[in-house]
PQR file of N, CA, C, O and H, with PARSE charges and radii, in Angstrom:
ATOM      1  N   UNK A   1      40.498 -61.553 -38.027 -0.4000 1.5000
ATOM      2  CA  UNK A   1      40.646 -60.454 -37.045 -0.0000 2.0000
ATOM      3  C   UNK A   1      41.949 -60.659 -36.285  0.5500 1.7000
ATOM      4  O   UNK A   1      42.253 -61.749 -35.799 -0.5500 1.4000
ATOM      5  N   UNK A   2      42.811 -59.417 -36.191 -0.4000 1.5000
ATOM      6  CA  UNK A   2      43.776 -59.414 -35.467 -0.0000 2.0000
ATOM      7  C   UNK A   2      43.847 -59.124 -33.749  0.5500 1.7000
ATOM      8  O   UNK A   2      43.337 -58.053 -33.420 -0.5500 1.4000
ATOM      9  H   UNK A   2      42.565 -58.532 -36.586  0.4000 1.0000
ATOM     10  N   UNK A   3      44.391 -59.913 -32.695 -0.4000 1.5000
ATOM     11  CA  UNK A   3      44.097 -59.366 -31.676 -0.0000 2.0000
ATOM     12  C   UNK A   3      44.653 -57.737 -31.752  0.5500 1.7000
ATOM     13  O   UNK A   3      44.137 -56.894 -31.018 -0.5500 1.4000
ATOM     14  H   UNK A   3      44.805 -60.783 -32.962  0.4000 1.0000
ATOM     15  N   UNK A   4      45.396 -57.496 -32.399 -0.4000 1.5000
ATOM     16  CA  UNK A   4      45.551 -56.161 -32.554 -0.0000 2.0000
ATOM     17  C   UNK A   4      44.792 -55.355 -32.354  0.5500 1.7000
ATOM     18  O   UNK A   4      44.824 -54.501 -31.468 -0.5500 1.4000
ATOM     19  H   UNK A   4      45.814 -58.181 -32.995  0.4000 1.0000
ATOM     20  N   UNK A   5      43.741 -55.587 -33.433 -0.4000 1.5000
ATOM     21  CA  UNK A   5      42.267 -55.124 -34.018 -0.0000 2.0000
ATOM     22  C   UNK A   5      41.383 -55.260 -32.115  0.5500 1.7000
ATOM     23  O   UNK A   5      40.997 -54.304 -31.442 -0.5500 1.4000
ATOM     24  H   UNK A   5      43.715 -56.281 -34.152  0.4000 1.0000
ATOM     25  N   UNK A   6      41.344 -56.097 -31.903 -0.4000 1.5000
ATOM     26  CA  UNK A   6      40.335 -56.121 -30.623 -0.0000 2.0000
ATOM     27  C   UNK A   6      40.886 -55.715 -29.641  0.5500 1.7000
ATOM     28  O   UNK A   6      40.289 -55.816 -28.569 -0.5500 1.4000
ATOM     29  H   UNK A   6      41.658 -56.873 -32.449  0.4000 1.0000
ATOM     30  N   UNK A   7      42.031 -55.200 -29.682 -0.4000 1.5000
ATOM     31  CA  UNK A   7      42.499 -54.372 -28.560 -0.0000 2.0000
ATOM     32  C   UNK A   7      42.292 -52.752 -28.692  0.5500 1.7000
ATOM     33  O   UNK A   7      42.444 -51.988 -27.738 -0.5500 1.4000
ATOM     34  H   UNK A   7      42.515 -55.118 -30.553  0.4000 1.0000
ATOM     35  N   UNK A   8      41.952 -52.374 -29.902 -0.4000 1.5000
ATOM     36  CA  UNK A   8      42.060 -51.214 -30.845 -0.0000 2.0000
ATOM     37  C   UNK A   8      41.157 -50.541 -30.449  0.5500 1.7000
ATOM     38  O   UNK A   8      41.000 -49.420 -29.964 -0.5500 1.4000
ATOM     39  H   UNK A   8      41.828 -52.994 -30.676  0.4000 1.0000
ATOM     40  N   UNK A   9      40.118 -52.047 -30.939 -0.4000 1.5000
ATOM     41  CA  UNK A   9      38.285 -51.323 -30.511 -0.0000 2.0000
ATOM     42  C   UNK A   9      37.872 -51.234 -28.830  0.5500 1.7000
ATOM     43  O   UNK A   9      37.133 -50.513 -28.159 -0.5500 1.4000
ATOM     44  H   UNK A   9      40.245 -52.957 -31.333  0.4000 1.0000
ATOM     45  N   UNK A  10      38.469 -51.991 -28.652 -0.4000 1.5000
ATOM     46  CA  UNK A  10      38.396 -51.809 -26.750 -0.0000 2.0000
ATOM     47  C   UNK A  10      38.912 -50.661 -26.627  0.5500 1.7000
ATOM     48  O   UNK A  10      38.180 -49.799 -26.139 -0.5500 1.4000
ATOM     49  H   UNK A  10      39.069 -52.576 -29.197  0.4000 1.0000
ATOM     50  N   UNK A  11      40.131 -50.322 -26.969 -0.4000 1.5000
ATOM     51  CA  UNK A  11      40.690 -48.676 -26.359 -0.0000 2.0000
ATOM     52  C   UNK A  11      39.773 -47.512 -26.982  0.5500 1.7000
ATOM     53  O   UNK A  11      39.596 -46.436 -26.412 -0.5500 1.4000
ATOM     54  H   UNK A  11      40.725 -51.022 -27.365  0.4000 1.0000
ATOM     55  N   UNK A  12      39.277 -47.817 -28.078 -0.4000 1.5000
ATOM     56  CA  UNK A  12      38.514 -46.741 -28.767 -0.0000 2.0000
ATOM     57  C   UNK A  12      37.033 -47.263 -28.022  0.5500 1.7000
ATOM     58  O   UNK A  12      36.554 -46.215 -27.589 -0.5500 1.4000
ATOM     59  H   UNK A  12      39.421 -48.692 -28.542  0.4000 1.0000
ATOM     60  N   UNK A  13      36.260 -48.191 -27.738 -0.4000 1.5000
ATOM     61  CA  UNK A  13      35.078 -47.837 -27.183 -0.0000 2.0000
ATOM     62  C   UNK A  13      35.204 -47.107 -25.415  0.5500 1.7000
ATOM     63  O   UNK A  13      34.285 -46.655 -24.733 -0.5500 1.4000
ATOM     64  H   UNK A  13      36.649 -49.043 -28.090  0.4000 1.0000
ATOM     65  N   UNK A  14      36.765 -47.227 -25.050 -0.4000 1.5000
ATOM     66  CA  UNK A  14      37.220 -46.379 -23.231 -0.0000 2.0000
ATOM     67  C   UNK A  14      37.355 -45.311 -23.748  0.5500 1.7000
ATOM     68  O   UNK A  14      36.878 -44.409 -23.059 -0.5500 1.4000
ATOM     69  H   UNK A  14      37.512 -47.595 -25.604  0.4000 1.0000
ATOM     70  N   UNK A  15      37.738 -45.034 -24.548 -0.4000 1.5000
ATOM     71  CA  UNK A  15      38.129 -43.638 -25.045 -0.0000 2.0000
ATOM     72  C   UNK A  15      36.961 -42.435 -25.675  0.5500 1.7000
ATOM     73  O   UNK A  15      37.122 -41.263 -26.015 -0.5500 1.4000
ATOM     74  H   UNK A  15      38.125 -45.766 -25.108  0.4000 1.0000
ATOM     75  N   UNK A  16      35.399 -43.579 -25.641 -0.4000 1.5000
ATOM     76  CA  UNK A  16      34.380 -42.668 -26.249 -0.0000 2.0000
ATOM     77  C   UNK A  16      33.617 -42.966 -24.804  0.5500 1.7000
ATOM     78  O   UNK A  16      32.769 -42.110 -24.551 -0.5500 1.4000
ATOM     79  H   UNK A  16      35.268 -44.531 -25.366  0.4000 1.0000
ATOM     80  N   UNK A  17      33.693 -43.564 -24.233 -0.4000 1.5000
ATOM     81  CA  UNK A  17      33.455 -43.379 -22.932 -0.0000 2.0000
ATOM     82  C   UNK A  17      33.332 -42.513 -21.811  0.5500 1.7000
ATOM     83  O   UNK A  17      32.491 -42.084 -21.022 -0.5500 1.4000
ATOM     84  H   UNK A  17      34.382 -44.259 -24.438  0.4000 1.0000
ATOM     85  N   UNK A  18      34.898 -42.425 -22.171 -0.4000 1.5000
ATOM     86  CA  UNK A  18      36.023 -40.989 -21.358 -0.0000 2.0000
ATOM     87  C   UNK A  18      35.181 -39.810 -21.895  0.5500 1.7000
ATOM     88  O   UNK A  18      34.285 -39.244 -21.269 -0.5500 1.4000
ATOM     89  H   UNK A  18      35.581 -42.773 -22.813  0.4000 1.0000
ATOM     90  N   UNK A  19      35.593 -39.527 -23.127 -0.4000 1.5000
ATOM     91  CA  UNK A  19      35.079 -38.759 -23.696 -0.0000 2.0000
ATOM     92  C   UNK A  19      33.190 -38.181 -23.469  0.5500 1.7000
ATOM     93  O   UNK A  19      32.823 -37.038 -23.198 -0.5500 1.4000
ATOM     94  H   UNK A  19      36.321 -39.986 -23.635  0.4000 1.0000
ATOM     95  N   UNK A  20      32.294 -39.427 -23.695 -0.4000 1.5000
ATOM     96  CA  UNK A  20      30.934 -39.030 -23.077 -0.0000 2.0000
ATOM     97  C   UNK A  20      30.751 -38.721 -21.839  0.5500 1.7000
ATOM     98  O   UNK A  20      29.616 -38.333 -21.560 -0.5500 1.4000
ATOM     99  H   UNK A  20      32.592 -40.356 -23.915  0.4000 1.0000
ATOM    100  N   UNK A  21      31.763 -38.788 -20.735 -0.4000 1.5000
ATOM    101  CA  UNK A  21      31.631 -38.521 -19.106 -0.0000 2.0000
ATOM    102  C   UNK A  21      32.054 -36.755 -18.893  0.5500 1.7000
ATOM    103  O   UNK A  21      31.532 -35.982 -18.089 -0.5500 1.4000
ATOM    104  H   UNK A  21      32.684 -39.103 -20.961  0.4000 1.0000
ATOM    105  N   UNK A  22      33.184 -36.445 -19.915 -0.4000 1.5000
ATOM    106  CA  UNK A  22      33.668 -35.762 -20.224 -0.0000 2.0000
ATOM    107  C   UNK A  22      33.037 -34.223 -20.983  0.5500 1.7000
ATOM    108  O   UNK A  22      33.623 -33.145 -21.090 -0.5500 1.4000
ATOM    109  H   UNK A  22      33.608 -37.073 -20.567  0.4000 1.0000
ATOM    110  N   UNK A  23      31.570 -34.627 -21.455 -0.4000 1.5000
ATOM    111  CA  UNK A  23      30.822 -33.977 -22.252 -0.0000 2.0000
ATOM    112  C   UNK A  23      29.798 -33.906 -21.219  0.5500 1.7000
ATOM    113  O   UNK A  23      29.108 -32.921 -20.956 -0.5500 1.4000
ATOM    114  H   UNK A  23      31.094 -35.502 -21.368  0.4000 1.0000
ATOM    115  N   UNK A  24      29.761 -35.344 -20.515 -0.4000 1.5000
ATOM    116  CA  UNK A  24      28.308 -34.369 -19.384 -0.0000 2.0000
ATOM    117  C   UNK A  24      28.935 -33.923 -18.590  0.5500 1.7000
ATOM    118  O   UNK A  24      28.207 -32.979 -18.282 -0.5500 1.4000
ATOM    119  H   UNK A  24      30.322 -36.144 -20.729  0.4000 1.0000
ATOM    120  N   UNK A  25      29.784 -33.846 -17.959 -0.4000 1.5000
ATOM    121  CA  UNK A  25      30.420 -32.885 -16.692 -0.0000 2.0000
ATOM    122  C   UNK A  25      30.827 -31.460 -17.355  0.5500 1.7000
ATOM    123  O   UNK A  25      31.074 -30.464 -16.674 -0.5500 1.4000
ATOM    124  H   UNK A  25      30.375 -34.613 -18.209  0.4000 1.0000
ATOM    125  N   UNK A  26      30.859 -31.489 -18.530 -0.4000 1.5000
ATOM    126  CA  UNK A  26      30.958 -29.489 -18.885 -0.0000 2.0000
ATOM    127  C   UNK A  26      29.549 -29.052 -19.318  0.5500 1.7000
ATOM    128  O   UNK A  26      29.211 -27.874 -19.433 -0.5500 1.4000
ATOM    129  H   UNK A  26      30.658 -32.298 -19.082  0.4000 1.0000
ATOM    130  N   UNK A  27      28.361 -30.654 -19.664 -0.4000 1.5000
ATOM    131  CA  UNK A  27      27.114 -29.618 -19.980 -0.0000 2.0000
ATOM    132  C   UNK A  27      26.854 -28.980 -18.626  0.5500 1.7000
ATOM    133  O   UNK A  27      26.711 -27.760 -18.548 -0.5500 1.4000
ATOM    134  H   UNK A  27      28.636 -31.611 -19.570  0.4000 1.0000
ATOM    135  N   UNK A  28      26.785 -29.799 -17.509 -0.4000 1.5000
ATOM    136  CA  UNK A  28      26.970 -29.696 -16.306 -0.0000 2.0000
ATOM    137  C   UNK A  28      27.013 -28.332 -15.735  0.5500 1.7000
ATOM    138  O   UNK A  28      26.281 -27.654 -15.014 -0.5500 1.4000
ATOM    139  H   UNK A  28      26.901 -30.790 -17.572  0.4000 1.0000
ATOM    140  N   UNK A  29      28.523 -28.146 -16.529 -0.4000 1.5000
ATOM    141  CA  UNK A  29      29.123 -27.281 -15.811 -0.0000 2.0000
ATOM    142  C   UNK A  29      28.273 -25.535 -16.664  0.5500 1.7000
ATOM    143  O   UNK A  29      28.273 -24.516 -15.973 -0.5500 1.4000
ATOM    144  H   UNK A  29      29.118 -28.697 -17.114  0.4000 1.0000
ATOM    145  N   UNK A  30      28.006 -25.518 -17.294 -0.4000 1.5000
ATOM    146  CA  UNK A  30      27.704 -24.613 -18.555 -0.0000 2.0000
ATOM    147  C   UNK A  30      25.985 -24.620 -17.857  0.5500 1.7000
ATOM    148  O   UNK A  30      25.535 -23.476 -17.921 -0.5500 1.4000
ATOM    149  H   UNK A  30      28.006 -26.346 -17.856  0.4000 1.0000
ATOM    150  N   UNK A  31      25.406 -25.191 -17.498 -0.4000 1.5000
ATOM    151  CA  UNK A  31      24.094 -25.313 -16.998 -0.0000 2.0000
ATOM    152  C   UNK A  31      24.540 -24.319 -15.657  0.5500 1.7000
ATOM    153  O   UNK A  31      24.153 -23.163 -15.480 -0.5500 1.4000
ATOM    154  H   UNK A  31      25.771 -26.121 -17.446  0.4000 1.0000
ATOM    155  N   UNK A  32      25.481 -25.120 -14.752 -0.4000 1.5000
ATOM    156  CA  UNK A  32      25.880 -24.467 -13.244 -0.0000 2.0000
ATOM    157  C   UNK A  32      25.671 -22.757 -13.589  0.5500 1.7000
ATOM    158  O   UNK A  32      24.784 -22.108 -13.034 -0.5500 1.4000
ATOM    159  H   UNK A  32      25.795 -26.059 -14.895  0.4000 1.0000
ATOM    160  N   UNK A  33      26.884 -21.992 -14.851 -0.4000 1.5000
ATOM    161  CA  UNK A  33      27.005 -21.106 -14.971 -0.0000 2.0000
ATOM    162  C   UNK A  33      26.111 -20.103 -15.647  0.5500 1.7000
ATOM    163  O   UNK A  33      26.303 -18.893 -15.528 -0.5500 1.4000
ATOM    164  H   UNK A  33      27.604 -22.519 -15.302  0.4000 1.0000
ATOM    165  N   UNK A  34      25.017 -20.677 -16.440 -0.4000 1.5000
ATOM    166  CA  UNK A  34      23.712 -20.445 -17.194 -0.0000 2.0000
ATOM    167  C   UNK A  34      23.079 -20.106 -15.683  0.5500 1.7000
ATOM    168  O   UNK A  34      22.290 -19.180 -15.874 -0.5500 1.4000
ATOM    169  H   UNK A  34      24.861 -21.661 -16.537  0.4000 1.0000
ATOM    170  N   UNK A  35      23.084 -20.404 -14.473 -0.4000 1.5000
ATOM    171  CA  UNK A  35      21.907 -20.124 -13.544 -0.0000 2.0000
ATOM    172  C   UNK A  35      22.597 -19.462 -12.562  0.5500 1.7000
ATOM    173  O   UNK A  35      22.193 -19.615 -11.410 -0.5500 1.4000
ATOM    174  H   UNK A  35      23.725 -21.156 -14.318  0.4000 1.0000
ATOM    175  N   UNK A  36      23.526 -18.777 -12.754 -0.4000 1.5000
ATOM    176  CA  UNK A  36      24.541 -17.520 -11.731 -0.0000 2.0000
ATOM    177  C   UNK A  36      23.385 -16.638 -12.109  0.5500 1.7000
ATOM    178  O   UNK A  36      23.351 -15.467 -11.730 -0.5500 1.4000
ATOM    179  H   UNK A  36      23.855 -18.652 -13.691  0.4000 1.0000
TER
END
């Protein structure tokens, strides 16, 4: 394994992270606008 490699998967498991915080704040938001 390259530290390359384990720096790779660290940015890609922040980045699905980002991404899942990212997906509940518009179901969120899509719920907010579902009950106007």
């Amino acid at each position: 394994i390259y530290v390359g490699d384990i720096n790779n998967e660290q940015d890609i498991e922040q980045q699905i992270t980002t991404i899942e915080e990212e997906v509940e704040s518009a179901i969120t938001n899509i719920d907010l606008l579902n009950s106007l």
